[in-house]
CSV table of C-alpha atoms in Angstrom, one decimal:
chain,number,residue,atom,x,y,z
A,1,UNK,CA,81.1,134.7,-24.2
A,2,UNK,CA,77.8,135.6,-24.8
A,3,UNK,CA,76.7,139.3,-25.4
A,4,UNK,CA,73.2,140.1,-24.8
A,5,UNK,CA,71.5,142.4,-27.4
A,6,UNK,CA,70.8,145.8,-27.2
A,7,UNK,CA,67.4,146.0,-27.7
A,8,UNK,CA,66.7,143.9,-24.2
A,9,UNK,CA,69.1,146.2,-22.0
A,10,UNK,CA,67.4,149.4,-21.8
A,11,UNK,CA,67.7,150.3,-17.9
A,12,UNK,CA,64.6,151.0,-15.8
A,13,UNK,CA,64.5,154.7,-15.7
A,14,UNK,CA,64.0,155.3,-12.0
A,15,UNK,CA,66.0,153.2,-9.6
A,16,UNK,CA,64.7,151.5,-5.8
A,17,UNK,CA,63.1,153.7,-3.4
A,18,UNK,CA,65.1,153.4,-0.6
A,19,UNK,CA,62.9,154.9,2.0
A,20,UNK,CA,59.9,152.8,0.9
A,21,UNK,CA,59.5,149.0,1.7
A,22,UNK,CA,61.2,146.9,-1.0
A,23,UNK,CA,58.8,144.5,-2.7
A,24,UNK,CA,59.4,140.9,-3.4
A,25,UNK,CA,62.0,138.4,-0.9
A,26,UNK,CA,63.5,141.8,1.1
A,27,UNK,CA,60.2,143.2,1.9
A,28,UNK,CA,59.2,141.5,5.3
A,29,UNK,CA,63.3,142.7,6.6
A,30,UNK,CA,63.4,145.4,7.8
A,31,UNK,CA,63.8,144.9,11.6
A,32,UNK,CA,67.1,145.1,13.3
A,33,UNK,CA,67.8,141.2,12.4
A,34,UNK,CA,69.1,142.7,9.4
A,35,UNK,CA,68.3,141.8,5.8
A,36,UNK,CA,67.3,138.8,3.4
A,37,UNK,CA,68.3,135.7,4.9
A,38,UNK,CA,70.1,134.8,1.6
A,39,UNK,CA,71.2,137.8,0.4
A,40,UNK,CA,73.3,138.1,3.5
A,41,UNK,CA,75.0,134.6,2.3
A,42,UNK,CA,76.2,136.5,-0.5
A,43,UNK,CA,77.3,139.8,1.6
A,44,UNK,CA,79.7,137.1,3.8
A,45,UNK,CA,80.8,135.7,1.3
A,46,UNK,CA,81.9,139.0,-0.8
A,47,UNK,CA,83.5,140.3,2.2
A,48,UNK,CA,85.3,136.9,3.4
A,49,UNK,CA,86.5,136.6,-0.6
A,50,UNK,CA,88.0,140.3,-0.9
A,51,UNK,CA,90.0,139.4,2.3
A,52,UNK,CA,93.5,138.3,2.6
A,53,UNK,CA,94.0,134.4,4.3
A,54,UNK,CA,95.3,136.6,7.4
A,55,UNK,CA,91.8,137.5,8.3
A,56,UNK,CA,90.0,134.4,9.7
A,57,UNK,CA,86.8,134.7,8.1
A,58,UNK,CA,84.6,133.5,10.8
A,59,UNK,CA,84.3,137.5,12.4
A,60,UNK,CA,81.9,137.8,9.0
A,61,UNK,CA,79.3,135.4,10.9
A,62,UNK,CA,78.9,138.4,13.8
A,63,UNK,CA,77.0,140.4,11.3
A,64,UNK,CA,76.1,138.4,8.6
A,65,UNK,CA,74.0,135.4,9.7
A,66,UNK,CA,75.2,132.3,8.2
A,67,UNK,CA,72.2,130.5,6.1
A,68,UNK,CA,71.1,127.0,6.2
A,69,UNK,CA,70.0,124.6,3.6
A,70,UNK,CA,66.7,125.4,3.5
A,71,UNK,CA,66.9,129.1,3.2
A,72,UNK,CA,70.0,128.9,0.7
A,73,UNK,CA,67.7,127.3,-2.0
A,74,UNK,CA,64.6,130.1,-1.2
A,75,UNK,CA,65.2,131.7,-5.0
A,76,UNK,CA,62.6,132.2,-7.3
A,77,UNK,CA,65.0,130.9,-10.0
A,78,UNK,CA,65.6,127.3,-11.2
A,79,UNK,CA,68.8,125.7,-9.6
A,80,UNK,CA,70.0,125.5,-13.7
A,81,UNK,CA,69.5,128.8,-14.7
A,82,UNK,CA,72.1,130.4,-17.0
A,83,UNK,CA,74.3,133.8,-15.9
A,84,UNK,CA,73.1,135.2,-19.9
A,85,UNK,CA,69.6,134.9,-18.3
A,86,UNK,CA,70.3,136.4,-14.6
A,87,UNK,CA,72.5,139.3,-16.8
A,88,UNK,CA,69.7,139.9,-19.2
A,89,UNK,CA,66.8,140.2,-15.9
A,90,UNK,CA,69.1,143.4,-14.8
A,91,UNK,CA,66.8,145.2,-17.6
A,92,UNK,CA,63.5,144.4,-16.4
A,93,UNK,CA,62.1,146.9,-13.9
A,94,UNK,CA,60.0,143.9,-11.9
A,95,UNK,CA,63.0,141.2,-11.8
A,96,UNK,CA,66.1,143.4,-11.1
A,97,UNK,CA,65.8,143.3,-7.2
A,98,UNK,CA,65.2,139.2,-7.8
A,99,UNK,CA,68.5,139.1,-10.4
A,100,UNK,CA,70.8,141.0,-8.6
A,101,UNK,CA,69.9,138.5,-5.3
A,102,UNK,CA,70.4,135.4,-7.7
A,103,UNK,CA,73.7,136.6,-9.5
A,104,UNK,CA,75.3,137.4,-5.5
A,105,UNK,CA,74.7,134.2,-5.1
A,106,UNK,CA,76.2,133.2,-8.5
A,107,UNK,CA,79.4,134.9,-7.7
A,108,UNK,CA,80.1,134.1,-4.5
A,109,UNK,CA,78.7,131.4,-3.6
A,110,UNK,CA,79.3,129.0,-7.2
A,111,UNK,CA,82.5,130.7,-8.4
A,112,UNK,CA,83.8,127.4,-9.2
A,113,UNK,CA,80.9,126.9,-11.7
A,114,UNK,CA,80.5,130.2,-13.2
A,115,UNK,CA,84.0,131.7,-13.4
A,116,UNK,CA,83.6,134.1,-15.9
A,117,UNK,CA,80.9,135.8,-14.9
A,118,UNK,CA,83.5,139.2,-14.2
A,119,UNK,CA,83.5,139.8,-18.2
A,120,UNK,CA,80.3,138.6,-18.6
A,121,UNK,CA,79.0,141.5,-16.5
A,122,UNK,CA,81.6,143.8,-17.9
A,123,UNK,CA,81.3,143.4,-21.3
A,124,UNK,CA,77.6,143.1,-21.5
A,125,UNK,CA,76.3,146.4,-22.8
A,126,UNK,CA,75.1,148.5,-20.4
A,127,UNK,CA,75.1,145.9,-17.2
A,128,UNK,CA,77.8,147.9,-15.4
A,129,UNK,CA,75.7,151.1,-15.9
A,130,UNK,CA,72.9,149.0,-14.5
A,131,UNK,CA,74.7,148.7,-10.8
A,132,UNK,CA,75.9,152.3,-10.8
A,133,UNK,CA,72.1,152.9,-11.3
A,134,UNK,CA,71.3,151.2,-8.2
A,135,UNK,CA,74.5,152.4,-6.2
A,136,UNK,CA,74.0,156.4,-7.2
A,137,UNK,CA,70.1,155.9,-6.6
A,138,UNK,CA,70.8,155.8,-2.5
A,139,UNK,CA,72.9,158.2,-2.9
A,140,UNK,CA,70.2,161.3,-1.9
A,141,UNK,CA,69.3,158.9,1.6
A,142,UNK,CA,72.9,159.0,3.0
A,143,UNK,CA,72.7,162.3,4.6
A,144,UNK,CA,70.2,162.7,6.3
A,145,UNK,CA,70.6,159.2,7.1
A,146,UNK,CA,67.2,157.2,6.0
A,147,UNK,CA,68.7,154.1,4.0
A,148,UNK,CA,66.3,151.2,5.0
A,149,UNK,CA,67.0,147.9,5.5
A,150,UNK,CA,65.8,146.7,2.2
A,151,UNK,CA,67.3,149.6,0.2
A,152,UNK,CA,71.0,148.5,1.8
A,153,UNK,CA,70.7,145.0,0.9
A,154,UNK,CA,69.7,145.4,-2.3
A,155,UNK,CA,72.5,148.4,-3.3
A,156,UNK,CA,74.7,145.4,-1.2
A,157,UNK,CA,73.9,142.7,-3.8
A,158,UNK,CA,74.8,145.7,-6.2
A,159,UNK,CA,78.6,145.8,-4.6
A,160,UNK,CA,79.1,142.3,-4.7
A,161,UNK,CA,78.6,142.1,-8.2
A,162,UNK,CA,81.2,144.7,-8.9
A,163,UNK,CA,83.8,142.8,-6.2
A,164,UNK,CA,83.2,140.4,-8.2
A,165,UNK,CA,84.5,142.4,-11.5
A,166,UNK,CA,87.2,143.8,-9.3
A,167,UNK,CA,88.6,140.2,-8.1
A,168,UNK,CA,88.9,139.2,-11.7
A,169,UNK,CA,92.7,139.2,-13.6
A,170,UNK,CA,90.8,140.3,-17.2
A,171,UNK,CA,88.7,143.1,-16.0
A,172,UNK,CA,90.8,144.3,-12.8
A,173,UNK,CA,92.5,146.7,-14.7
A,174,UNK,CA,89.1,147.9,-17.0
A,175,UNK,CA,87.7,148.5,-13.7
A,176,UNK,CA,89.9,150.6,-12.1
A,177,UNK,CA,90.6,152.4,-15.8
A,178,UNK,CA,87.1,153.1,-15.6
A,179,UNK,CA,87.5,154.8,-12.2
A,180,UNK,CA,84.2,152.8,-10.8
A,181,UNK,CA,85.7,152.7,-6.7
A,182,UNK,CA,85.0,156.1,-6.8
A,183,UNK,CA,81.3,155.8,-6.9
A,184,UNK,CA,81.5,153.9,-3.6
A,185,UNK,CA,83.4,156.4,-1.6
A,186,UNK,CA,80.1,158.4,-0.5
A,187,UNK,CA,79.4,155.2,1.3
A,188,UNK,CA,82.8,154.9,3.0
A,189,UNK,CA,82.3,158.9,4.2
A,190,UNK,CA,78.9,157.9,6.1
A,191,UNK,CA,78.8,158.4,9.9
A,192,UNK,CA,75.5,156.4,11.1
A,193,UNK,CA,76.2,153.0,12.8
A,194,UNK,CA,72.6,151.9,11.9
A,195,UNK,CA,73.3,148.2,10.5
A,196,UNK,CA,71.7,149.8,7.1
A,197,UNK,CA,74.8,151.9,6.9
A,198,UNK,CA,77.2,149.3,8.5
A,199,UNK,CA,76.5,146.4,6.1
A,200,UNK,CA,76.7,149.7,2.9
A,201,UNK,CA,80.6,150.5,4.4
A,202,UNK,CA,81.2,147.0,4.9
A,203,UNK,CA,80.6,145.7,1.6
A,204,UNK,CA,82.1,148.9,0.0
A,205,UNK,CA,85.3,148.3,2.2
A,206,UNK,CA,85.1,144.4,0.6
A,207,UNK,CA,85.5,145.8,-3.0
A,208,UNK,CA,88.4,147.5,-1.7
A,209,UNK,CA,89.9,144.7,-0.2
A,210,UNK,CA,89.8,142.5,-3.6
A,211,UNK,CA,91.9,145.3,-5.3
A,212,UNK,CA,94.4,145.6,-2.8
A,213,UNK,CA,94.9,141.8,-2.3
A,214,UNK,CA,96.1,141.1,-5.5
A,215,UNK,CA,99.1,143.2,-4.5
A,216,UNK,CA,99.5,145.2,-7.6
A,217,UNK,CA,101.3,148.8,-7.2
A,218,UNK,CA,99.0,150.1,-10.1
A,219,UNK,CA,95.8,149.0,-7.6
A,220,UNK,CA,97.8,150.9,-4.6
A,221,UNK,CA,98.7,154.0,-6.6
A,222,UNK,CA,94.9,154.4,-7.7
A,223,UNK,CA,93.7,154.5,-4.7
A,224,UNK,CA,96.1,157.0,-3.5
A,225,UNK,CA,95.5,159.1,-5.6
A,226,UNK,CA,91.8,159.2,-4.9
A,227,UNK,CA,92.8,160.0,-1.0
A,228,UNK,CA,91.4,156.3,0.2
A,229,UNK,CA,93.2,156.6,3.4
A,230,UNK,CA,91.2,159.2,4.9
A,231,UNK,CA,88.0,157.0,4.6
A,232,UNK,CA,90.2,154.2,5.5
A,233,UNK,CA,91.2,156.1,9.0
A,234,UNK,CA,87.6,157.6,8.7
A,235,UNK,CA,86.0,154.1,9.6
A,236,UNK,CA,88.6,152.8,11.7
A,237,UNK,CA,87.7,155.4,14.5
A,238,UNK,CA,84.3,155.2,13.7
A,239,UNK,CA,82.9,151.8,12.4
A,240,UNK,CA,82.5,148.3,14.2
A,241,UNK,CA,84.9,145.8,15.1
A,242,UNK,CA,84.7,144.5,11.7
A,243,UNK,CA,84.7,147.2,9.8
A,244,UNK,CA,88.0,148.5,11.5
A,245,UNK,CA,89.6,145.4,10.8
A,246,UNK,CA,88.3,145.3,6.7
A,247,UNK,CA,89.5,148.6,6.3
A,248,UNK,CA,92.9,148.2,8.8
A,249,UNK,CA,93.8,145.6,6.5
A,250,UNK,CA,93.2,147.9,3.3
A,251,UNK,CA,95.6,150.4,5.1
A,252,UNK,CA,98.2,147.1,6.3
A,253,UNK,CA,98.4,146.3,2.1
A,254,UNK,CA,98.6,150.0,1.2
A,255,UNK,CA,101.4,149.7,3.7
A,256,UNK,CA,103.7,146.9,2.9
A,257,UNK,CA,103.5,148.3,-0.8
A,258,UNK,CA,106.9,150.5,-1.6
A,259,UNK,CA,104.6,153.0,-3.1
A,260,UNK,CA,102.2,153.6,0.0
A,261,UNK,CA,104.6,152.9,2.2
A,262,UNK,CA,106.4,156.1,1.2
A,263,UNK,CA,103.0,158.4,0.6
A,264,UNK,CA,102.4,157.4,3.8
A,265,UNK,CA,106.0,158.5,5.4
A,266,UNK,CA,106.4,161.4,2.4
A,267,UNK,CA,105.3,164.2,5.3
A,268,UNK,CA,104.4,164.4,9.4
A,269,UNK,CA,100.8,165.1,8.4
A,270,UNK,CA,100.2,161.8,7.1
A,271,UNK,CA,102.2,159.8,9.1
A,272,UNK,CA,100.9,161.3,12.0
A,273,UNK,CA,97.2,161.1,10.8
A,274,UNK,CA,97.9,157.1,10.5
A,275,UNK,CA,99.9,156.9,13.6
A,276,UNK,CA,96.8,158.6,15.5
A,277,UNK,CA,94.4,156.6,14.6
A,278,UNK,CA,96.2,153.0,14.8
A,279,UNK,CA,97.2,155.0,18.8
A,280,UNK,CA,93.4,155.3,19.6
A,281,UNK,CA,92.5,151.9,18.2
A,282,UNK,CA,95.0,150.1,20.5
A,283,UNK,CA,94.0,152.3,23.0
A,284,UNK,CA,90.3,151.3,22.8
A,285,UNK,CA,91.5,147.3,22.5
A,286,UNK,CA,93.1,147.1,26.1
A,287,UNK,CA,89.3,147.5,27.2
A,288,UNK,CA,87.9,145.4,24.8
A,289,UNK,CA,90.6,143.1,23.2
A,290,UNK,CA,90.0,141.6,19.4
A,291,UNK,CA,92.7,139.7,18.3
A,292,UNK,CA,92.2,140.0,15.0
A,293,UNK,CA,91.9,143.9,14.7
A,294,UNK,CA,95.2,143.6,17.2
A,295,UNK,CA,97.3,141.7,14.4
A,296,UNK,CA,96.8,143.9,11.5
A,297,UNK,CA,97.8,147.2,13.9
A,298,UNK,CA,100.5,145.9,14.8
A,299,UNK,CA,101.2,144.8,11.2
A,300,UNK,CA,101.1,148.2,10.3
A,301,UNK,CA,103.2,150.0,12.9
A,302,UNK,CA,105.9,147.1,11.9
A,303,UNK,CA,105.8,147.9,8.5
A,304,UNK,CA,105.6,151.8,9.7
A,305,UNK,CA,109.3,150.7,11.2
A,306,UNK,CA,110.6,150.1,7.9
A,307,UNK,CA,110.8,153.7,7.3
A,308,UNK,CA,113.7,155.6,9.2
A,309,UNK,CA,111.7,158.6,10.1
A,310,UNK,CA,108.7,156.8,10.8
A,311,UNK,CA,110.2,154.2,12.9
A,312,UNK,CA,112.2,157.4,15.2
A,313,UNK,CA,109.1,159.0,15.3
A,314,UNK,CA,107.4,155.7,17.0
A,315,UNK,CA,110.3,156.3,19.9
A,316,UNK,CA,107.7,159.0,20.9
A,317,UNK,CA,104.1,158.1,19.8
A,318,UNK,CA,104.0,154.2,19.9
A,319,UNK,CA,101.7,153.0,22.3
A,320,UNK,CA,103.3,152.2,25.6
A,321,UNK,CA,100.8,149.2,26.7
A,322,UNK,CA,102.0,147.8,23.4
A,323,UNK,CA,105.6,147.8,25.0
A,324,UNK,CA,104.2,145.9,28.1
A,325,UNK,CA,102.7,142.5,28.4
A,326,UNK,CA,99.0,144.1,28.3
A,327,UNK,CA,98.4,142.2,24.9
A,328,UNK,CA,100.2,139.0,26.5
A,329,UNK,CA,96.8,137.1,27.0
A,330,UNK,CA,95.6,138.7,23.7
A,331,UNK,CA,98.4,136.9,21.8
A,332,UNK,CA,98.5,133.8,23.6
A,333,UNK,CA,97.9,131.5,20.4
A,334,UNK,CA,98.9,133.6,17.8
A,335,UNK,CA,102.6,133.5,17.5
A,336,UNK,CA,103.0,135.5,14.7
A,337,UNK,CA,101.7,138.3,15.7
A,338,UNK,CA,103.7,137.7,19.0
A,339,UNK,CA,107.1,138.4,16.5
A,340,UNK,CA,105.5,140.8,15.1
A,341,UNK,CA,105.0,142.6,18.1
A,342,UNK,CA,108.8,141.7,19.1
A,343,UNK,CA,110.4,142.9,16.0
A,344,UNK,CA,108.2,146.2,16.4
A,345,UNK,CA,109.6,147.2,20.1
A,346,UNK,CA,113.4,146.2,18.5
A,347,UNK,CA,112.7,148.3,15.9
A,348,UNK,CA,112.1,150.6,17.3
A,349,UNK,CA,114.4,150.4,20.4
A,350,UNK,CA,117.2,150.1,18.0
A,351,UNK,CA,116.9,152.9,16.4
A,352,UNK,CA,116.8,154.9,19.5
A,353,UNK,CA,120.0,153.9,20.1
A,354,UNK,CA,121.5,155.6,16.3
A,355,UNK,CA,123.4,158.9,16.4
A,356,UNK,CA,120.8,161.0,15.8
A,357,UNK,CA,122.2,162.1,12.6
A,358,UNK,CA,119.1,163.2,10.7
A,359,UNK,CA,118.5,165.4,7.5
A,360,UNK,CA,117.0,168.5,7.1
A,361,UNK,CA,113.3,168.0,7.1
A,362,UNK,CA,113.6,165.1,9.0
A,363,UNK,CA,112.3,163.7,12.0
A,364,UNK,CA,112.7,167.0,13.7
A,365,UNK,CA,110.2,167.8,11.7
A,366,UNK,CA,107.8,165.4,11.7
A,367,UNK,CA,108.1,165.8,15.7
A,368,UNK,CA,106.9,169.8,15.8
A,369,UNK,CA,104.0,169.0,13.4
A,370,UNK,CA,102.8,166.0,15.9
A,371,UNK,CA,102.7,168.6,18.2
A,372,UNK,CA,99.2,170.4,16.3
């Protein structure tokens, strides 16, 4: 593997201005159609790769238009151009915005020809510290929100790089080591549902979802421990359609790990804090039905069932039109989510039917604090 030499990977000193047009192939988008024609191929493809099979990926083509032909090839590089060159342009002030774009499309878009670009990136001096430059750099236009257009895409083309490191089996581990999800949880904390700050949490969430697909209890006990469930349940009241169902499925994996299973269960605030949210979602779905979203709830109230305290506490706060035949239509043509959905109302009708035998600390208690 090639390492580039030090001399050429000086970072720029100052990174994009976010509130100012960008220059270049992003600086004509900044309408509400959304970004770079083929910078958002990258984007879909980031977020369809970090997600499990479960998810079809065609919701991804709601936000992020699908490129043609013609506007796939629109790159200022040569078709042959190597991923030591794209990795060594990071360092030049007046071809990052242009190498970031290219390498996106490296990633996700040619895995099967470049497949180890992950250490290349990683183990390239100072490349890494290159796209926490452009991520931190946006960091001052989050709140107020005045992220442009331009600004998001590029910072986007920034996260897809690191998915990239994060989906990889030799730098997985350096990367969470190195701690580097944390520098995308201001993203995951924003409130504006301007598509500048949708496509920023989406592609954030997309990092996320390569770590947890991997199924790893090291990935799950990480993010624990740096309280990802908040900005999880966060976006899920908050974000689109398709950012509830990115960052449901984050909290379904979290879920049917032992480890987050019983963080999750360990006391009535948390379980209660989950239970909430997953209520209001279902809630909101009877009005506007989404399969998808539909199949990873009730994935996670099933695995919730596995628990004996949390599956008693569902006899009181599981949704009652998820009981009834509301969904019915909903379901028609998936049939495993229709089990699902069955084994969740046996569940939880079976143990209903237990001597209510429980210990001290128990469900009693997680009932009183469901009460605040």
């Amino acid at each position: 593997m090639s390492i580039l030499p030090q001399s050429s990977l000086n970072p720029p000193s100052e990174g994009p201005s976010p509130t100012s047009a960008s220059s270049g192939t992003n600086a004509e988008r900044s309408t509400d159609a959304g970004v770079d024609a083929s910078s958002d191929a990258c984007i879909d493809a980031s977020i369809e790769a970090s997600i499990d099979a479960g998810i079809d990926a065609s919701i991804y083509a709601s936000i992020y238009p699908r490129v043609d032909a013609n506007t796939a090839q629109a790159s200022k590089y040569p078709k042959l151009v190597s991923a030591e060159q794209l990795v060594h342009d990071l360092f030049e002030k007046d071809l990052r915005e242009d190498a970031l774009q290219e390498l996106c499309r490296v990633a996700l878009l040619k895995r099967e020809i470049f497949q180890d670009l992950a250490p290349l990136l990683w183990h390239s001096f100072g490349t890494i510290a290159a796209l926490l430059q452009e991520i931190v750099s946006i960091y001052p236009y989050l709140s107020p929100p005045t992220l442009t257009p331009g600004a998001s895409n590029r910072v986007c083309n920034a996260l897809a790089l690191l998915q990239c490191v994060a989906s990889h089996q030799d730098t997985r581990t350096l990367f969470l080591n190195a701690h580097i999800p944390l520098y995308l949880y201001p993203f995951l904390n924003t409130t504006s549902k301007t598509r500048p700050f949708e496509y920023l949490r989406l592609t954030s969430l997309g990092v996320i979802g390569a770590l947890v697909k991997v199924d790893d209890t090291e990935v799950i006990s990480f993010l624990l421990s740096t309280e990802i469930i908040p900005l999880c349940l966060r976006t899920m009241e908050m974000g689109s359609e398709l950012s509830k169902t990115v960052a449901t499925f984050i909290v379904q994996k979290i879920l049917l790990d032992d480890v987050g299973l019983h963080y999750i269960c360990a006391t009535a605030e948390r379980f209660f804090a989950v239970g909430r949210v997953l209520g209001t979602m279902v809630q909101s779905l009877a009005e506007q039905p989404s399969p998808r979203l539909l199949k990873h709830i009730i994935r996670c109230y099933l695995r919730l069932s596995d628990n004996l305290r949390a599956c008693e506490a569902l006899r009181n706060c599981l949704p009652e039109i998820l009981k009834d035949s509301t969904f019915t239509g909903c379901l028609r043509d998936d049939p495993v989510t229709k089990r699902w959905l069955q084994q969740l109302v046996h569940n939880v009708a079976a143990v209903g039917g237990m001597p209510a035998h429980q210990p001290a600390g128990g469900i009693e208690h997680m009932h009183g604090s469901g009460g605040h």
